[in-house]
CSV table of C-alpha atoms in Angstrom, one decimal:
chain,number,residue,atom,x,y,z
A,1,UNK,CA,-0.8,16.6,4.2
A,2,UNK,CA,2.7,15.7,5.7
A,3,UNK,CA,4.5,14.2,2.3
A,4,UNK,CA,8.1,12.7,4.0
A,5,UNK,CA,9.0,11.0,7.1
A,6,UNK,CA,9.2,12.9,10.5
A,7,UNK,CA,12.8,14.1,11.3
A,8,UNK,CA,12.1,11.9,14.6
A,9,UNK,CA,11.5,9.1,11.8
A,10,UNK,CA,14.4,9.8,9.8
A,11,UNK,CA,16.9,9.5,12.8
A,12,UNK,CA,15.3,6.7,13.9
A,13,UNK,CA,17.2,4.6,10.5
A,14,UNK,CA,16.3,1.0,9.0
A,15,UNK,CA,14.6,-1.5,10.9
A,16,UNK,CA,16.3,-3.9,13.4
A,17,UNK,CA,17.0,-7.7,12.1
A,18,UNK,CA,14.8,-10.2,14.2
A,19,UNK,CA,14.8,-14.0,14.1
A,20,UNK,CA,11.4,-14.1,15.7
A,21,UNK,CA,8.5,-16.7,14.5
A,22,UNK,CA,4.9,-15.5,13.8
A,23,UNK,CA,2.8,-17.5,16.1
A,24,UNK,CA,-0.3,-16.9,14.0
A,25,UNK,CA,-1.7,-18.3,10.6
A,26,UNK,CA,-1.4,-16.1,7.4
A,27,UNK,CA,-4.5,-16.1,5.1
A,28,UNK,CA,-6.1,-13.5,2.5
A,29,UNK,CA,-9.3,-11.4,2.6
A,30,UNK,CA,-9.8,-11.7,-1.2
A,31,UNK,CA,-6.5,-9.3,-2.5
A,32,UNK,CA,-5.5,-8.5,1.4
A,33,UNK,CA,-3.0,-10.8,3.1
A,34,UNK,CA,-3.6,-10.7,6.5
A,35,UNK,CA,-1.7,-12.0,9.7
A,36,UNK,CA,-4.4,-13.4,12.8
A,37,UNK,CA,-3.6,-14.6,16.0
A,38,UNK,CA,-5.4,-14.8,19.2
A,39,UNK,CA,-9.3,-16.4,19.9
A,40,UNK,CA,-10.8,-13.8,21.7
A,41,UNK,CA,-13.5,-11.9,21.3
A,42,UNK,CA,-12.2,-8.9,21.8
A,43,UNK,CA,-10.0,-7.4,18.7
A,44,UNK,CA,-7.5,-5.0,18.0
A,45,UNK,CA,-6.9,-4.0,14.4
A,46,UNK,CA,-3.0,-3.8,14.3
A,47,UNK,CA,-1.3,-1.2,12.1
A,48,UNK,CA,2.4,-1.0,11.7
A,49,UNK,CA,5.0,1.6,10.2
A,50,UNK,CA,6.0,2.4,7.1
A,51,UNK,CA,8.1,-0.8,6.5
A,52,UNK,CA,5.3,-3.2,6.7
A,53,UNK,CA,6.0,-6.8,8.3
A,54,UNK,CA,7.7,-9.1,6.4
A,55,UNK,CA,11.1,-10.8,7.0
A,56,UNK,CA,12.7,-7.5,7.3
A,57,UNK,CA,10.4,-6.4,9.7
A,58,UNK,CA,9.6,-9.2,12.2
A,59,UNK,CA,9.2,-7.6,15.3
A,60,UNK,CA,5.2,-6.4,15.0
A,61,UNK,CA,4.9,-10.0,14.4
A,62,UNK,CA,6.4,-10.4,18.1
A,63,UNK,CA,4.0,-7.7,19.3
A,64,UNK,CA,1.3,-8.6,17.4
A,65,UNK,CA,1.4,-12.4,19.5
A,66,UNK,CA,2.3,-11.0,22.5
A,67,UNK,CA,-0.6,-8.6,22.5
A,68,UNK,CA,-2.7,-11.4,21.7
A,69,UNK,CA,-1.5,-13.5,24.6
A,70,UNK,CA,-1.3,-10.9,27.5
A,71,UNK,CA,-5.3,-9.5,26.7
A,72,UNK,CA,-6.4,-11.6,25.9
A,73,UNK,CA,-7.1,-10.2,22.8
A,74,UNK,CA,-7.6,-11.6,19.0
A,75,UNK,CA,-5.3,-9.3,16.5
A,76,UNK,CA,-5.4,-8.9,12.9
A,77,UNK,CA,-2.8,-7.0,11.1
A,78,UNK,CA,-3.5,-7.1,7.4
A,79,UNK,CA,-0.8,-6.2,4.8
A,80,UNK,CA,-2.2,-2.4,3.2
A,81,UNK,CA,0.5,-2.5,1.4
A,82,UNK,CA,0.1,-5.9,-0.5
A,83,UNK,CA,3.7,-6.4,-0.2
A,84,UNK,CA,5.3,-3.1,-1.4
A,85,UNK,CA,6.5,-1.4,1.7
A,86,UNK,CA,9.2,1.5,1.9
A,87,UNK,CA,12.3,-0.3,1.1
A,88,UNK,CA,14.6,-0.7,3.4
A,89,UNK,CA,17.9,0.4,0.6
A,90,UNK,CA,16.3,4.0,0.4
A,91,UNK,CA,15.4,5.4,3.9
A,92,UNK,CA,15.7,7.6,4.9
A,93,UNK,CA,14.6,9.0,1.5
A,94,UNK,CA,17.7,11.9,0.6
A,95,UNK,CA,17.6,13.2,-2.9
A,96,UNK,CA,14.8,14.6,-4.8
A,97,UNK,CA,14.3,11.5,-6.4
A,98,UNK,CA,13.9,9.3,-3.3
A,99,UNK,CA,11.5,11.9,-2.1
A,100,UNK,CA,9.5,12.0,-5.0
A,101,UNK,CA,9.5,8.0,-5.3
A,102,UNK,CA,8.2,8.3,-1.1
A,103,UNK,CA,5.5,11.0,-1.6
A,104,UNK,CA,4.2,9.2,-3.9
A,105,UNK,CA,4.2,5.8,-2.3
A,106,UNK,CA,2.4,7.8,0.5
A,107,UNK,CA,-0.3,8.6,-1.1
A,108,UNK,CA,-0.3,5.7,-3.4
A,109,UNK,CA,0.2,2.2,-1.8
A,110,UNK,CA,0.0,3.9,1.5
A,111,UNK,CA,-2.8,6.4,1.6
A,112,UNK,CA,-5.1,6.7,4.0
A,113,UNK,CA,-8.3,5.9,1.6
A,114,UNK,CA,-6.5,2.4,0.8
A,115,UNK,CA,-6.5,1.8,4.8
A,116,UNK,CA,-10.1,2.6,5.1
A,117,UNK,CA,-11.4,0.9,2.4
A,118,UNK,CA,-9.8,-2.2,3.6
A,119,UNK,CA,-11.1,-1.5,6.8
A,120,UNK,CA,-14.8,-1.1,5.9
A,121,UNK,CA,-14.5,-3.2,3.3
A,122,UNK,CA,-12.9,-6.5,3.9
A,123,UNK,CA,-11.6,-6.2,7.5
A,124,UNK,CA,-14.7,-5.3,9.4
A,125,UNK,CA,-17.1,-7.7,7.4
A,126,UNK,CA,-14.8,-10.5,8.4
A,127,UNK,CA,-14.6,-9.4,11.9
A,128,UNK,CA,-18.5,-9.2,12.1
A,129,UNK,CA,-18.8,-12.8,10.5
A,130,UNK,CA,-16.6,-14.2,13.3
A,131,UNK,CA,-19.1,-12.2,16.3
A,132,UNK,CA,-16.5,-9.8,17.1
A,133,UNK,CA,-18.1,-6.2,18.3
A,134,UNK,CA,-15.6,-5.4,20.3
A,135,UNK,CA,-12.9,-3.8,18.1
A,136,UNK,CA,-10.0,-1.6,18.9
A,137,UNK,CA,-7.2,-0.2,16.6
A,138,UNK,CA,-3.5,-0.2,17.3
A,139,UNK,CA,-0.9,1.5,15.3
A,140,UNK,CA,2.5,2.5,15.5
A,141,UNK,CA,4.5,5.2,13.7
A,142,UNK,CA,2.2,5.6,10.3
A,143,UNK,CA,-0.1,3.1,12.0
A,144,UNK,CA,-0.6,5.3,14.9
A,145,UNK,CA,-1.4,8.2,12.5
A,146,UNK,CA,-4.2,5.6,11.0
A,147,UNK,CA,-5.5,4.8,14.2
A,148,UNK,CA,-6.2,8.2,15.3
A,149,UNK,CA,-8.2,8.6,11.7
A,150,UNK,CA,-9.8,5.6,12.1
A,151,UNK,CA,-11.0,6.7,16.1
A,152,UNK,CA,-12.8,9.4,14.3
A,153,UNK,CA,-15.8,6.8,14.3
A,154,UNK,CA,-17.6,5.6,17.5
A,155,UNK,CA,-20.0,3.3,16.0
A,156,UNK,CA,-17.1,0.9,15.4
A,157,UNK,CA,-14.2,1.4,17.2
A,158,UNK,CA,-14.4,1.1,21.0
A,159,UNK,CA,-11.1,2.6,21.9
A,160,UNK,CA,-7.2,3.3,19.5
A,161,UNK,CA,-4.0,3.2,20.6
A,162,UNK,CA,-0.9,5.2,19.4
A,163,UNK,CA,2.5,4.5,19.9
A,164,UNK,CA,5.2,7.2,18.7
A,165,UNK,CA,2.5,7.6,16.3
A,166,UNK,CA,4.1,9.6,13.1
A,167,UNK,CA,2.0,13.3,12.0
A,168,UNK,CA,-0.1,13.6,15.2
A,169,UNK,CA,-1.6,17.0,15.3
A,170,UNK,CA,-4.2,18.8,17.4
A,171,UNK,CA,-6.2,18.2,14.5
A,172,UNK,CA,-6.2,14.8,14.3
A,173,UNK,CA,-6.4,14.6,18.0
A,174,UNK,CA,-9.5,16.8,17.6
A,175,UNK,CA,-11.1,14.2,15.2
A,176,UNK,CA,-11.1,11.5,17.9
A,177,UNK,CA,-14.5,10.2,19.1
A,178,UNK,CA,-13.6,7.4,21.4
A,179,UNK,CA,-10.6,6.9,23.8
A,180,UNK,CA,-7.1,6.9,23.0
A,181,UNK,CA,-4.0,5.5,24.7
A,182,UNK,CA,-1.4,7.7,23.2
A,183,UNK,CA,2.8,6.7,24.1
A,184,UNK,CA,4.9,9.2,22.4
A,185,UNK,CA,8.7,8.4,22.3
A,186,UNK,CA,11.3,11.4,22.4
A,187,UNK,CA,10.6,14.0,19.7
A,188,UNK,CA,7.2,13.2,19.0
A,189,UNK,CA,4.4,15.3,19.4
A,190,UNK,CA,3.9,15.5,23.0
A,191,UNK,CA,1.0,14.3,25.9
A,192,UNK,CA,0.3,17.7,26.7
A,193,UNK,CA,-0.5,18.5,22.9
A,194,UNK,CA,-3.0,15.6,22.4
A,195,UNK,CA,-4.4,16.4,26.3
A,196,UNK,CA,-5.3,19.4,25.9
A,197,UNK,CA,-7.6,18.6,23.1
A,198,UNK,CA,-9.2,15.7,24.5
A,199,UNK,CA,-9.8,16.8,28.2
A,200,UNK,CA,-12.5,19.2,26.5
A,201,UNK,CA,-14.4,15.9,25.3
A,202,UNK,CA,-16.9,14.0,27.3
A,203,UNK,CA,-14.4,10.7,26.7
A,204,UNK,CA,-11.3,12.6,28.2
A,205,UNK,CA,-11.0,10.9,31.5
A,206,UNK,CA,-11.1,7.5,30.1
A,207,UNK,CA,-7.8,8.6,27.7
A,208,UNK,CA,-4.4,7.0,28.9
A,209,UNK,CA,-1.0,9.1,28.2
A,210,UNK,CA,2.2,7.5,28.9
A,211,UNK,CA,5.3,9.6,27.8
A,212,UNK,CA,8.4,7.0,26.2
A,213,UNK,CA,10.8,10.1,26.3
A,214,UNK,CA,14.0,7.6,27.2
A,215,UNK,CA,13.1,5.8,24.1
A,216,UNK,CA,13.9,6.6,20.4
A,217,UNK,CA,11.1,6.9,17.9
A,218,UNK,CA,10.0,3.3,16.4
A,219,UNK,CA,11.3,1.3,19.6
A,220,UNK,CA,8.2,-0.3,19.5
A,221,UNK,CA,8.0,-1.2,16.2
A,222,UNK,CA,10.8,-2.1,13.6
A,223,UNK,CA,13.4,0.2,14.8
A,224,UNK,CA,13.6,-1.4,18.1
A,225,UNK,CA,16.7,-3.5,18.9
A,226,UNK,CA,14.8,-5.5,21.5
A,227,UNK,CA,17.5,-7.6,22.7
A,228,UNK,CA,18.6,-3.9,24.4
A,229,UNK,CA,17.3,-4.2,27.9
A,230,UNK,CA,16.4,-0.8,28.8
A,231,UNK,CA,14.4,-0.7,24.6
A,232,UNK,CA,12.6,-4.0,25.7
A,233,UNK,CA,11.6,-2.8,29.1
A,234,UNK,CA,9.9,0.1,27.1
A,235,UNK,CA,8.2,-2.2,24.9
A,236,UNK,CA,7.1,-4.1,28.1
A,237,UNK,CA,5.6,-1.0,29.7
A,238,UNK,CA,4.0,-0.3,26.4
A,239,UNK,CA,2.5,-3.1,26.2
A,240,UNK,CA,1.0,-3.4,29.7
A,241,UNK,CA,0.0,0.1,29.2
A,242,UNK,CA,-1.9,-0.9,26.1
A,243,UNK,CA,-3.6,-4.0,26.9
A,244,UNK,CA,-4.8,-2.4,30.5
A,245,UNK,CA,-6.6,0.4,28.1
A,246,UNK,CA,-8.3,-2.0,25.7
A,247,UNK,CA,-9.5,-4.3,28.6
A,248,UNK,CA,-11.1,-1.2,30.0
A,249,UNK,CA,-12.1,0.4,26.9
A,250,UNK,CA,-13.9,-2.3,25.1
């Protein structure tokens, strides 16, 4: 298990500042505060990076509502972290005391078991009360690394996307059991790593591979300076890419 940030991650730096305002309504699923915006049936699960969204992180709010609006979809992105995300101060983690303190935050507040038993346990229950069956996961950076986990099961997921996805391996791509939209930026784990795996499964043809390698890792999430026109017209293409997947795919 990968225990520090990518060296794609790591040059990335902090997040951008963003003045943006969440369109959605913030609201709890008993201990997990959760961000929802959107009426449609069809949902995406939303999972962000490392540094959570908060006021330091605003702009997978922005996604997040535009996602909802160009679907349509409905999106829920809950807060796994509960309000302790990486701080800001100490990345990229340097000495072996901030690498100690981020290992285990990884596999503390962050571990994968605390995403999946929010899923199962409070997400999806609240999904189903509301009629939604058509559910898709989206996650970016450590979210995109969830998403592929969480793809792993066909019986509830109809499709996950991954953009610059952090720790993608032929293994986790091997794990998949539904179709993926995967959007690597520069540095990450390539297309043709993740294709190769997938064409051999009966779902390959319905995967969607776009290749970000003009952008930097995290341009779609908080280390994207989106008032840079040629980062936002990579968000726009990601996004397009991603909501022509999910209309497809669920």
């Amino acid at each position: 298990m990968a225990t520090q940030p990518t060296e794609e991650c790591k040059a990335a730096g902090p997040p951008k500042k963003s003045n943006y305002k969440p369109k959605g309504k913030f609201s709890k699923l008993q201990d997990l505060p959760i961000y929802e915006v959107g009426t449609a049936k069809k949902v995406i699960i939303f999972i962000y990076d490392i540094f959570g969204w908060n006021e330091v992180s605003k702009n997978v709010f922005e996604f997040a509502d535009d996602l909802a609006g160009s679907g349509p979809f409905s999106v829920i992105m809950p807060d796994f972290y509960r309000g302790e995300p990486w701080s800001v101060t100490e990345f990229p983690p340097q000495s072996d005391l901030q690498q100690n303190a981020f290992e285990t935050w990884l596999k503390g507040v962050a571990a994968d078991i605390v995403v999946r038993k929010d899923i199962y346990e409070k997400v999806l229950p609240h999904l189903q009360k509301a009629n939604h069956s058509k559910i898709g996961v989206y996650g970016v950076c450590w979210g995109g690394k969830q998403a592929f986990l969480l793809g792993a099961d066909a019986d509830r997921f109809n499709g996950v996307a991954s953009i610059h996805g952090a720790w993608i391996d032929e293994k986790l791509a091997d794990s998949l059991q539904v179709p993926v939209y995967y959007g690597p930026a520069a540095k990450d784990t390539t297309v043709e790593v993740v294709k190769a795996v997938l064409d051999k499964k009966k779902f390959g043809k319905r995967c969607k591979y776009e290749a970000f390698l003009d952008q930097q890792h995290g341009f779609c999430a908080a280390r994207g300076d989106w008032k840079n026109k040629a980062i936002k017209k990579g968000v726009d293409k990601a996004m397009k890419g991603v909501c022509e997947f999910f209309n497809k795919s669920m």
